Coordinates of C-alpha atoms in Angstrom, one line a residue:
M21 CA -74.6 48.2 17.0
T22 CA -73.9 50.2 20.1
Y23 CA -76.0 50.4 23.2
Q24 CA -77.3 53.9 22.4
N25 CA -78.0 52.9 18.8
T26 CA -80.0 49.9 19.9
I27 CA -82.1 52.1 22.2
T28 CA -82.7 54.6 19.3
R29 CA -83.8 51.7 17.1
M30 CA -86.2 50.4 19.7
R31 CA -87.6 53.9 20.3
E32 CA -88.3 54.3 16.6
I33 CA -90.1 51.0 16.5
V34 CA -92.2 51.8 19.6
N35 CA -93.1 55.3 18.3
A36 CA -94.0 53.9 14.9
N37 CA -96.6 51.7 16.5
G38 CA -98.5 54.5 18.2
P39 CA -100.1 55.1 21.6
S40 CA -100.9 51.5 22.3
W41 CA -97.1 50.8 22.6
A42 CA -96.5 53.8 24.8
A43 CA -95.9 51.6 27.9
I44 CA -93.0 49.9 26.3
D45 CA -89.7 51.3 27.5
P46 CA -87.2 51.4 24.6
E47 CA -84.2 51.1 26.8
S48 CA -85.6 48.0 28.5
A49 CA -86.3 46.5 25.1
A50 CA -82.8 47.4 23.9
R51 CA -81.3 45.6 26.9
M52 CA -83.3 42.4 26.2
V53 CA -82.1 42.6 22.5
I54 CA -78.5 43.0 23.6
Q55 CA -78.8 40.2 26.2
N56 CA -80.0 37.8 23.4
R57 CA -77.5 38.4 20.6
F58 CA -78.1 35.1 18.9
A59 CA -81.7 34.6 17.9
T60 CA -81.2 31.0 16.4
G61 CA -78.7 28.2 16.5
L62 CA -77.9 29.0 12.9
D63 CA -76.8 32.5 13.9
I64 CA -74.4 30.8 16.4
A65 CA -73.1 28.3 13.8
K66 CA -72.4 31.1 11.3
Y67 CA -70.7 33.3 13.9
T68 CA -68.5 30.6 15.4
A69 CA -67.5 29.1 12.0
K70 CA -65.8 32.4 11.2
I71 CA -64.0 32.3 14.5
M72 CA -62.7 28.8 13.8
R73 CA -61.6 29.7 10.3
A74 CA -59.7 32.7 11.6
D75 CA -58.1 30.5 14.3
M76 CA -57.1 27.9 11.7
A77 CA -55.4 30.6 9.6
A78 CA -53.6 32.0 12.6
Y79 CA -52.3 28.5 13.4
D80 CA -51.0 28.1 9.9
A81 CA -49.0 31.3 10.4
D82 CA -47.8 30.4 13.9
S83 CA -48.2 26.9 15.5
A84 CA -48.1 28.5 18.9
Q85 CA -51.6 29.7 18.2
Y86 CA -53.2 26.4 18.8
T87 CA -56.7 26.0 20.3
Q88 CA -58.2 24.0 23.2
S89 CA -61.4 22.6 24.5
L90 CA -62.9 20.5 27.2
G91 CA -65.8 18.0 26.7
C92 CA -69.0 19.1 28.4
W93 CA -72.0 16.8 29.0
H94 CA -74.5 19.4 30.4
G95 CA -75.2 23.0 29.6
F96 CA -74.3 24.1 33.2
I97 CA -70.9 22.5 32.9
A98 CA -70.2 24.3 29.6
Q99 CA -71.5 27.6 31.1
Q100 CA -69.3 27.3 34.2
K101 CA -66.3 26.4 32.0
V102 CA -66.6 29.5 29.8
I103 CA -67.3 31.7 32.8
A104 CA -64.1 30.4 34.4
I105 CA -62.1 31.0 31.2
K106 CA -63.3 34.6 31.0
K107 CA -62.6 35.1 34.8
H108 CA -59.1 33.7 34.7
F109 CA -57.9 34.8 31.2
G110 CA -60.1 37.8 30.4
T111 CA -61.1 36.3 27.0
T112 CA -62.4 33.2 25.4
K113 CA -60.1 33.5 22.4
Q114 CA -58.9 30.1 21.1
R115 CA -61.1 28.2 23.6
Y116 CA -63.9 26.0 22.3
L117 CA -66.4 23.4 23.5
Y118 CA -66.3 19.8 22.7
L119 CA -69.3 17.5 22.6
S120 CA -68.4 13.9 23.1
G121 CA -70.5 11.1 21.7
W122 CA -69.1 9.0 24.5
M123 CA -70.6 11.3 27.2
V124 CA -73.9 11.5 25.3
A125 CA -74.1 7.8 25.4
A126 CA -72.9 7.4 29.0
L127 CA -74.9 10.3 30.5
R128 CA -77.6 11.7 28.2
S129 CA -79.5 8.7 26.7
E130 CA -83.0 7.8 27.6
F131 CA -81.9 4.2 27.7
G132 CA -79.6 5.0 30.7
P133 CA -75.8 4.6 30.7
L134 CA -74.6 3.1 27.4
P135 CA -71.2 2.2 26.0
D136 CA -69.8 4.4 23.2
Q137 CA -71.3 2.3 20.3
S138 CA -73.8 4.7 18.7
M139 CA -76.7 3.1 20.5
H140 CA -78.0 6.4 21.9
E141 CA -80.8 8.4 20.3
K142 CA -79.7 10.5 17.3
T143 CA -81.7 13.4 18.5
S144 CA -79.8 13.5 21.9
V145 CA -76.8 15.0 20.2
P146 CA -78.4 18.1 18.6
A147 CA -80.5 18.4 21.8
L148 CA -77.3 18.7 23.8
I149 CA -75.8 21.2 21.4
E150 CA -78.9 23.4 21.8
E151 CA -78.7 23.0 25.6
L152 CA -75.0 24.0 25.7
Y153 CA -75.7 27.2 23.8
T154 CA -78.9 27.9 25.8
F155 CA -76.7 28.0 29.0
L156 CA -74.0 30.1 27.3
K157 CA -76.5 32.6 26.1
Q158 CA -77.9 32.8 29.7
A159 CA -74.4 33.5 30.9
D160 CA -74.4 36.5 28.6
A161 CA -77.8 37.7 29.8
R162 CA -76.7 37.3 33.4
E163 CA -73.4 39.2 33.0
L164 CA -74.9 42.0 30.9
G165 CA -77.8 42.3 33.3
M166 CA -75.4 43.0 36.1
M167 CA -73.7 45.6 33.9
F168 CA -77.1 47.2 33.2
R169 CA -77.7 47.4 37.0
A170 CA -74.3 48.9 37.5
L171 CA -75.1 51.5 34.8
D172 CA -78.4 52.4 36.6
A173 CA -76.5 52.8 39.8
A174 CA -73.9 55.1 38.2
R175 CA -76.6 57.2 36.7
K176 CA -78.4 57.4 40.0
A177 CA -75.2 58.5 41.7
G178 CA -74.6 61.2 39.0
D179 CA -71.3 59.6 38.0
A180 CA -71.3 60.3 34.2
V181 CA -67.7 59.1 33.8
E182 CA -68.5 55.7 35.3
A183 CA -71.8 55.5 33.3
K184 CA -69.8 56.1 30.1
R185 CA -67.2 53.5 31.1
I186 CA -69.9 50.9 31.6
E187 CA -71.6 51.8 28.3
N188 CA -68.3 51.3 26.5
A189 CA -67.9 47.9 28.2
I190 CA -71.4 46.9 27.1
D191 CA -70.6 48.0 23.5
N192 CA -67.4 45.8 23.5
Y193 CA -68.8 42.9 25.4
E194 CA -67.3 39.5 24.6
T195 CA -69.9 36.8 24.4
H196 CA -69.7 33.4 26.2
V197 CA -70.7 31.8 22.9
V198 CA -67.7 29.9 21.5
P199 CA -67.3 27.3 18.7
I200 CA -68.3 23.7 19.4
I201 CA -66.8 20.6 17.8
A202 CA -69.6 18.1 17.8
D203 CA -69.3 14.4 17.5
I204 CA -71.5 12.8 14.9
D205 CA -69.9 9.4 15.5
A206 CA -69.9 7.3 12.3
G207 CA -73.0 9.1 11.0
F208 CA -75.7 6.9 12.5
G209 CA -76.5 5.1 9.3
N210 CA -76.0 5.7 5.6
A211 CA -75.0 9.0 4.0
E212 CA -78.6 10.2 4.0
A213 CA -78.9 9.5 7.7
T214 CA -75.7 11.4 8.2
Y215 CA -77.0 14.4 6.2
L216 CA -80.2 14.5 8.1
L217 CA -78.5 14.4 11.5
A218 CA -75.9 16.9 10.4
K219 CA -78.6 19.4 9.5
K220 CA -80.1 19.1 13.0
M221 CA -76.7 19.6 14.6
I222 CA -76.0 22.6 12.5
E223 CA -79.4 24.1 13.2
A224 CA -78.7 23.7 16.9
G225 CA -75.5 25.7 16.6
A226 CA -72.6 23.4 15.6
C227 CA -70.1 25.0 13.3
A228 CA -67.8 21.9 13.3
L229 CA -68.8 18.2 12.9
Q230 CA -66.4 15.4 13.7
I231 CA -67.1 12.1 11.8
E232 CA -65.2 8.9 11.9
N233 CA -64.5 6.1 9.4
Q234 CA -65.8 3.2 11.4
V235 CA -68.8 1.1 10.3
S236 CA -71.9 2.8 11.7
D237 CA -73.7 -0.2 13.0
E238 CA -70.4 -1.7 14.4
K239 CA -69.0 1.5 15.9
Q240 CA -66.8 1.2 18.9
C241 CA -65.2 3.7 21.2
G242 CA -61.8 4.7 19.7
H243 CA -60.0 3.3 22.7
Q244 CA -61.8 -0.1 22.7
D245 CA -61.0 -3.2 20.7
G246 CA -63.0 -4.5 17.8
K247 CA -63.0 -1.4 15.6
V248 CA -64.2 -1.9 12.0
T249 CA -63.5 0.6 9.2
V250 CA -65.2 1.2 5.9
P251 CA -63.7 1.7 2.4
H252 CA -62.7 5.2 1.6
E253 CA -65.6 5.9 -0.8
D254 CA -68.1 5.0 1.8
F255 CA -66.6 7.5 4.2
L256 CA -66.2 10.2 1.6
Q257 CA -69.9 10.0 0.9
K258 CA -70.5 11.0 4.5
I259 CA -68.1 13.9 4.3
R260 CA -69.9 15.1 1.2
A261 CA -73.2 14.7 3.1
C262 CA -72.0 16.9 5.9
R263 CA -70.8 19.5 3.4
H264 CA -74.1 19.6 1.7
A265 CA -75.8 20.0 5.0
F266 CA -73.7 23.0 5.9
L267 CA -74.3 24.6 2.5
E268 CA -78.0 24.0 2.6
M269 CA -78.2 25.6 6.1
G270 CA -76.3 28.6 4.9
V271 CA -73.1 27.9 6.9
E272 CA -70.8 28.1 3.9
D273 CA -67.6 28.0 6.0
G274 CA -68.6 25.1 8.3
I275 CA -65.8 22.8 9.4
I276 CA -65.6 19.0 8.9
V277 CA -63.2 17.0 11.1
A278 CA -62.4 13.7 9.5
R279 CA -61.4 11.1 12.1
T280 CA -59.6 7.9 11.3
D281 CA -59.6 4.9 13.6
S282 CA -57.4 2.9 11.3
L283 CA -54.4 2.8 13.6
G284 CA -56.3 0.6 16.1
A285 CA -58.8 -1.0 13.7
G286 CA -57.7 -4.3 12.3
L287 CA -61.0 -5.2 10.6
T288 CA -63.2 -4.2 7.7
K289 CA -66.7 -5.2 6.9
Q290 CA -66.5 -5.2 3.2
I291 CA -64.1 -5.4 0.3
A292 CA -63.8 -2.1 -1.5
F293 CA -65.1 -1.7 -5.1
S294 CA -62.2 -1.3 -7.5
K295 CA -62.3 -0.5 -11.3
E296 CA -58.6 -0.5 -12.1
P297 CA -55.2 -1.2 -10.4
G298 CA -54.1 1.5 -8.0
D299 CA -57.4 3.2 -7.6
L300 CA -58.7 4.0 -4.1
G301 CA -60.6 0.8 -3.7
D302 CA -57.6 -1.2 -4.8
Q303 CA -55.4 0.6 -2.4
Y304 CA -57.8 -0.2 0.5
N305 CA -57.9 -3.9 -0.5
S306 CA -54.1 -4.0 -0.7
F307 CA -54.0 -3.9 3.1
L308 CA -56.1 -7.0 3.5
D309 CA -54.6 -10.1 5.0
A310 CA -54.8 -12.3 1.9
E311 CA -53.2 -15.4 0.5
E312 CA -52.7 -16.6 -3.0
V313 CA -55.0 -19.4 -3.9
D314 CA -54.7 -22.3 -6.3
P315 CA -58.0 -22.6 -8.2
A316 CA -57.8 -26.3 -7.8
N317 CA -58.0 -26.0 -4.0
I318 CA -60.9 -23.7 -3.5
T319 CA -63.0 -24.5 -0.5
N320 CA -66.6 -23.7 0.4
G321 CA -67.5 -20.2 1.4
Q322 CA -64.3 -18.5 0.3
V323 CA -64.2 -15.0 -1.0
F324 CA -61.7 -13.9 -3.6
I325 CA -60.1 -10.8 -5.1
S326 CA -57.8 -10.6 -8.0
R327 CA -54.5 -8.5 -8.0
D328 CA -51.7 -8.5 -10.4
G329 CA -53.1 -11.4 -12.2
K330 CA -53.3 -13.5 -9.0
L331 CA -56.3 -15.0 -7.3
L332 CA -56.2 -14.0 -3.6
A333 CA -58.4 -15.1 -0.7
P334 CA -58.7 -12.4 2.1
K335 CA -58.8 -13.8 5.6
R336 CA -62.5 -13.8 6.6
L337 CA -63.4 -14.3 10.3
P338 CA -66.5 -16.2 11.6
S339 CA -68.0 -12.7 12.2
N340 CA -67.9 -12.3 8.4
L341 CA -65.4 -9.5 8.8
F342 CA -62.2 -9.3 6.9
Q343 CA -58.8 -8.8 8.6
F344 CA -56.1 -6.3 7.6
R345 CA -52.4 -7.3 7.7
A346 CA -50.6 -6.6 10.9
G347 CA -48.4 -3.5 10.8
T348 CA -50.4 -1.6 8.2
G349 CA -52.2 0.7 10.6
E350 CA -50.0 3.8 10.0
D351 CA -50.1 3.4 6.3
R352 CA -53.9 3.2 6.4
V353 CA -54.1 6.3 8.6
V354 CA -52.0 8.3 6.2
L355 CA -54.1 7.2 3.2
D356 CA -57.3 7.9 5.1
C357 CA -56.2 11.4 6.0
I358 CA -54.9 12.4 2.6
T359 CA -58.1 11.2 0.8
S360 CA -60.3 13.0 3.4
L361 CA -58.6 16.3 2.9
Q362 CA -58.6 15.9 -0.8
N363 CA -62.4 15.3 -0.7
G364 CA -63.7 18.2 1.4
A365 CA -62.6 17.7 5.0
D366 CA -60.9 20.6 6.8
L367 CA -59.3 19.0 9.8
L368 CA -58.0 15.6 10.7
W369 CA -58.4 13.5 13.9
I370 CA -56.0 10.5 14.3
E371 CA -57.1 8.3 17.2
T372 CA -53.9 6.8 18.8
E373 CA -53.3 4.3 21.6
K374 CA -51.0 6.6 23.5
P375 CA -50.0 10.3 23.6
H376 CA -46.6 10.3 21.9
V377 CA -45.6 13.4 19.9
E378 CA -43.2 11.6 17.6
Q379 CA -45.6 8.8 16.7
I380 CA -48.2 11.4 15.7
A381 CA -45.6 13.6 13.9
G382 CA -44.4 10.6 11.9
M383 CA -47.8 10.2 10.3
V384 CA -48.4 14.0 9.9
D385 CA -45.1 14.4 8.2
R386 CA -46.2 11.9 5.5
I387 CA -49.6 13.5 5.2
R388 CA -48.1 17.0 4.7
E389 CA -45.9 15.7 1.9
V390 CA -49.2 15.7 -0.1
V391 CA -51.3 18.3 1.8
P392 CA -48.8 20.8 3.3
N393 CA -51.3 22.6 5.6
A394 CA -52.8 19.5 7.1
K395 CA -53.9 20.1 10.7
L396 CA -55.2 17.9 13.5
V397 CA -57.7 17.8 16.2
Y398 CA -56.3 15.6 18.9
N399 CA -57.9 13.7 21.7
N400 CA -55.9 14.2 24.9
S401 CA -57.8 11.2 26.2
P402 CA -58.6 10.2 29.8
S403 CA -58.3 6.7 28.4
F404 CA -54.5 7.2 28.4
N405 CA -52.7 6.6 31.6
W406 CA -50.7 9.9 31.2
T407 CA -48.6 9.4 34.3
L408 CA -47.4 5.9 33.3
N409 CA -47.1 6.7 29.6
F410 CA -44.8 9.7 30.1
R411 CA -42.8 8.1 32.8
Q412 CA -42.1 5.1 30.5
Q413 CA -41.2 7.5 27.7
V414 CA -38.7 9.2 29.9
F415 CA -37.4 5.8 31.1
D416 CA -37.0 4.6 27.5
A417 CA -35.2 7.8 26.5
W418 CA -32.8 7.6 29.4
E419 CA -32.1 4.0 28.7
A420 CA -31.4 4.7 25.1
A421 CA -29.1 7.5 26.0
G422 CA -27.1 5.2 28.4
K423 CA -28.3 6.8 31.6
D424 CA -28.6 4.6 34.7
V425 CA -32.2 3.6 35.2
S426 CA -31.5 0.8 37.7
A427 CA -33.4 2.7 40.4
Y428 CA -36.7 2.3 38.5
D429 CA -39.0 -0.6 37.6
R430 CA -40.5 0.3 34.2
A431 CA -43.6 -1.8 34.8
K432 CA -44.3 -0.1 38.1
L433 CA -43.6 3.5 37.3
M434 CA -47.1 4.5 38.2
S435 CA -46.3 3.9 41.9
V436 CA -46.4 6.8 44.3
D437 CA -42.9 5.7 45.3
Y438 CA -41.6 7.4 42.2
D439 CA -43.4 10.7 42.8
S440 CA -41.0 13.6 43.1
T441 CA -38.1 11.6 41.6
E442 CA -36.0 13.1 38.8
L443 CA -37.8 10.8 36.3
S444 CA -41.3 11.7 37.4
N445 CA -40.5 15.5 37.4
E446 CA -39.2 15.2 33.8
A447 CA -42.3 13.2 32.8
D448 CA -44.6 15.8 34.4
E449 CA -42.8 18.6 32.5
K450 CA -43.4 16.7 29.3
I451 CA -47.1 16.4 30.1
R452 CA -47.3 20.1 30.9
T453 CA -45.8 21.0 27.5
F454 CA -47.4 18.2 25.5
Q455 CA -50.0 20.5 23.8
R456 CA -47.4 23.1 22.9
D457 CA -44.9 20.6 21.8
A458 CA -47.4 18.6 19.7
A459 CA -48.8 21.8 18.1
A460 CA -45.3 22.7 17.0
R461 CA -44.1 19.3 15.9
A462 CA -47.1 17.2 15.0
G463 CA -49.5 19.7 13.4
I464 CA -52.1 19.7 16.1
F465 CA -54.3 22.7 15.8
H466 CA -56.8 21.8 18.4
H467 CA -56.3 19.9 21.7
L468 CA -59.3 18.6 23.5
I469 CA -60.0 16.3 26.4
T470 CA -63.1 14.3 25.6
L471 CA -64.3 13.3 29.1
P472 CA -62.8 15.6 31.7
T473 CA -66.0 16.8 33.3
Y474 CA -67.3 13.2 33.6
H475 CA -64.3 12.5 35.8
T476 CA -64.3 15.8 37.7
A477 CA -68.0 15.3 38.6
A478 CA -67.2 11.8 39.9
L479 CA -64.2 13.0 41.8
S480 CA -65.7 16.0 43.5
T481 CA -68.9 14.0 44.4
D482 CA -66.8 11.3 45.9
N483 CA -64.8 13.8 48.0
L484 CA -68.0 15.5 49.2
A485 CA -69.7 12.2 50.1
R486 CA -66.7 11.0 52.1
E487 CA -66.6 14.2 54.2
Y488 CA -70.3 15.0 54.5
F489 CA -71.5 11.5 55.4
G490 CA -68.4 11.0 57.7
E491 CA -67.2 12.7 60.8
A492 CA -66.9 16.2 59.2
G493 CA -70.7 16.4 58.6
M494 CA -71.8 19.8 57.5
L495 CA -68.2 21.1 57.7
G496 CA -67.4 18.8 54.9
Y497 CA -69.6 20.9 52.6
V498 CA -68.8 24.3 54.1
K499 CA -65.0 24.0 54.3
N500 CA -64.4 22.2 51.0
V501 CA -67.2 23.6 48.9
Q502 CA -68.9 26.9 50.0
R503 CA -65.9 28.5 51.6
E504 CA -63.7 27.8 48.6
E505 CA -66.5 29.1 46.2
I506 CA -66.5 32.4 48.2
R507 CA -62.7 32.7 48.4
Q508 CA -62.1 31.7 44.8
G509 CA -64.9 33.9 43.4
I510 CA -66.9 31.1 41.9
A511 CA -70.0 32.8 40.4
C512 CA -72.5 30.1 41.2
V513 CA -72.0 30.6 45.0
K514 CA -74.9 33.0 44.3
H515 CA -76.9 30.1 42.8
Q516 CA -80.2 32.1 42.6
N517 CA -78.4 34.7 40.5
M518 CA -76.8 32.0 38.4
S519 CA -80.1 30.3 37.7
G520 CA -81.6 33.6 36.4
S521 CA -83.4 35.1 39.4
D522 CA -82.1 38.6 38.8
I523 CA -82.8 38.4 35.1
G524 CA -86.3 37.5 36.0
D525 CA -86.6 40.4 38.4
D526 CA -85.4 42.8 35.7
H527 CA -88.0 41.4 33.3
K528 CA -90.8 41.8 36.0
E529 CA -89.8 45.4 36.3
Y530 CA -89.9 45.9 32.6
F531 CA -93.3 44.3 32.3
A532 CA -95.0 45.5 35.5
G533 CA -93.1 48.5 36.7
E534 CA -93.7 49.4 40.4
A535 CA -96.2 46.4 40.7
A536 CA -93.4 43.9 40.1
L537 CA -93.0 41.3 42.8
K538 CA -89.3 40.8 42.8
A539 CA -87.3 38.0 44.5
G540 CA -84.1 39.9 45.0
G541 CA -85.2 42.0 47.9
A542 CA -83.6 42.7 51.3
H543 CA -84.7 39.3 52.7
N544 CA -83.2 37.2 49.9
T545 CA -80.5 35.1 51.7
M546 CA -78.3 35.4 48.6
N547 CA -77.5 38.9 49.9
Q548 CA -75.3 37.2 52.6
F549 CA -72.7 36.7 49.8
E550 CA -72.5 40.3 48.8
A551 CA -69.5 40.9 51.0
A552 CA -67.8 37.9 49.5

């Protein structure tokens, strides 16, 4: 609906309610409606699910159309990220938000900092989704508010052409609200618990839920040791629970991202239920580290399975966990992915121990033999030492090709001594093109960094503390923060405006007219930044 049509609709409503509504200005009401396009989180989930589905179809047609996101642990961080995307690229197309369970645990739990082991409150995840979208909606209201002010100024100046241009920009305004892929960890309990939490997350605005195949009460960060997976049927129950939640909430095209940690998980908590040879439970059990047992030599506490007429004893650890055979990780990943896609998942997530295109592609090739349009969400993780990994990959490729690598120590390639060498330059170029290359070769539809803003917050705070509390004093802030904000056009240099002061002034004028006590007058120090 256009700006003028919204005004007309508001005028009809006001007029229909008689003289008691005469003080309501239809254009002011229309502006508030336009500034708040999404009344509920469900409106957001329905809107963004369609965006993601269209992006998935575009990627199927052309792998260069991959998507990206950065993990955000606070609404302000998400807001500034999307504002920056619009400023630098003019559009939010193919850019999402990622909500990391790791960052919720580390930064948003009432218990304080926690490891990524599903110990944080369940409600903290939907609460953060709601917070992220609250800040993105406020970014819309702020930017549209400035456009409304510009429209008023054009009208006052009698510039009809400029006024029409601004109205057209309002009618074609691109929202800051983008899709979010939200981490539901391993479901925080059984399938019913997963369903209940999924509903809350969808209601808050999530159009895509990422769920992993670890044991819920033994969940570990994907880059830590000690990961324990569940049999396929247990995981598929949770995928179905998420789908039912989407359908119940009216988000019929919601997206489920099925994550497998099997590449690094060497343990399982239970033996899968199997009815007949070759079924899914039997395939899961076939990966167990088991030895044939002579019935005459059974010892106390042993657990047995039968296979091909043989009695086998899976290796059980003192933790009461069962161990998989070494070297079965990739086979388990492929089976996990195929079964997830065959049972309602839309996208895959393979958690790997390093960012290596061919390693990922090798698994995806096998998956696509069964499901040709299989696509991945991939964690470009800060847990990887990207510099060392890619320098070692280049070193190994050179060595295999017979190129002289005697000037390099493979174990010490992280050293600053190798910066600007031919090897480091080639490695940096591979890092630069990693997302493009992996999208083309390894089926990666969406690239994300889970924890980037955790690290940027720490780095920028460290730099400011070093300068401000040192010899630079106030210059440490002015030179490295405020001066750069002004020169780079960072919107929040006008922090009062960013926090909603001008929006509040507009509302005061709508509600009180000439009696409004506004904060944005001539004596507001924020005016010092107008020339910037």
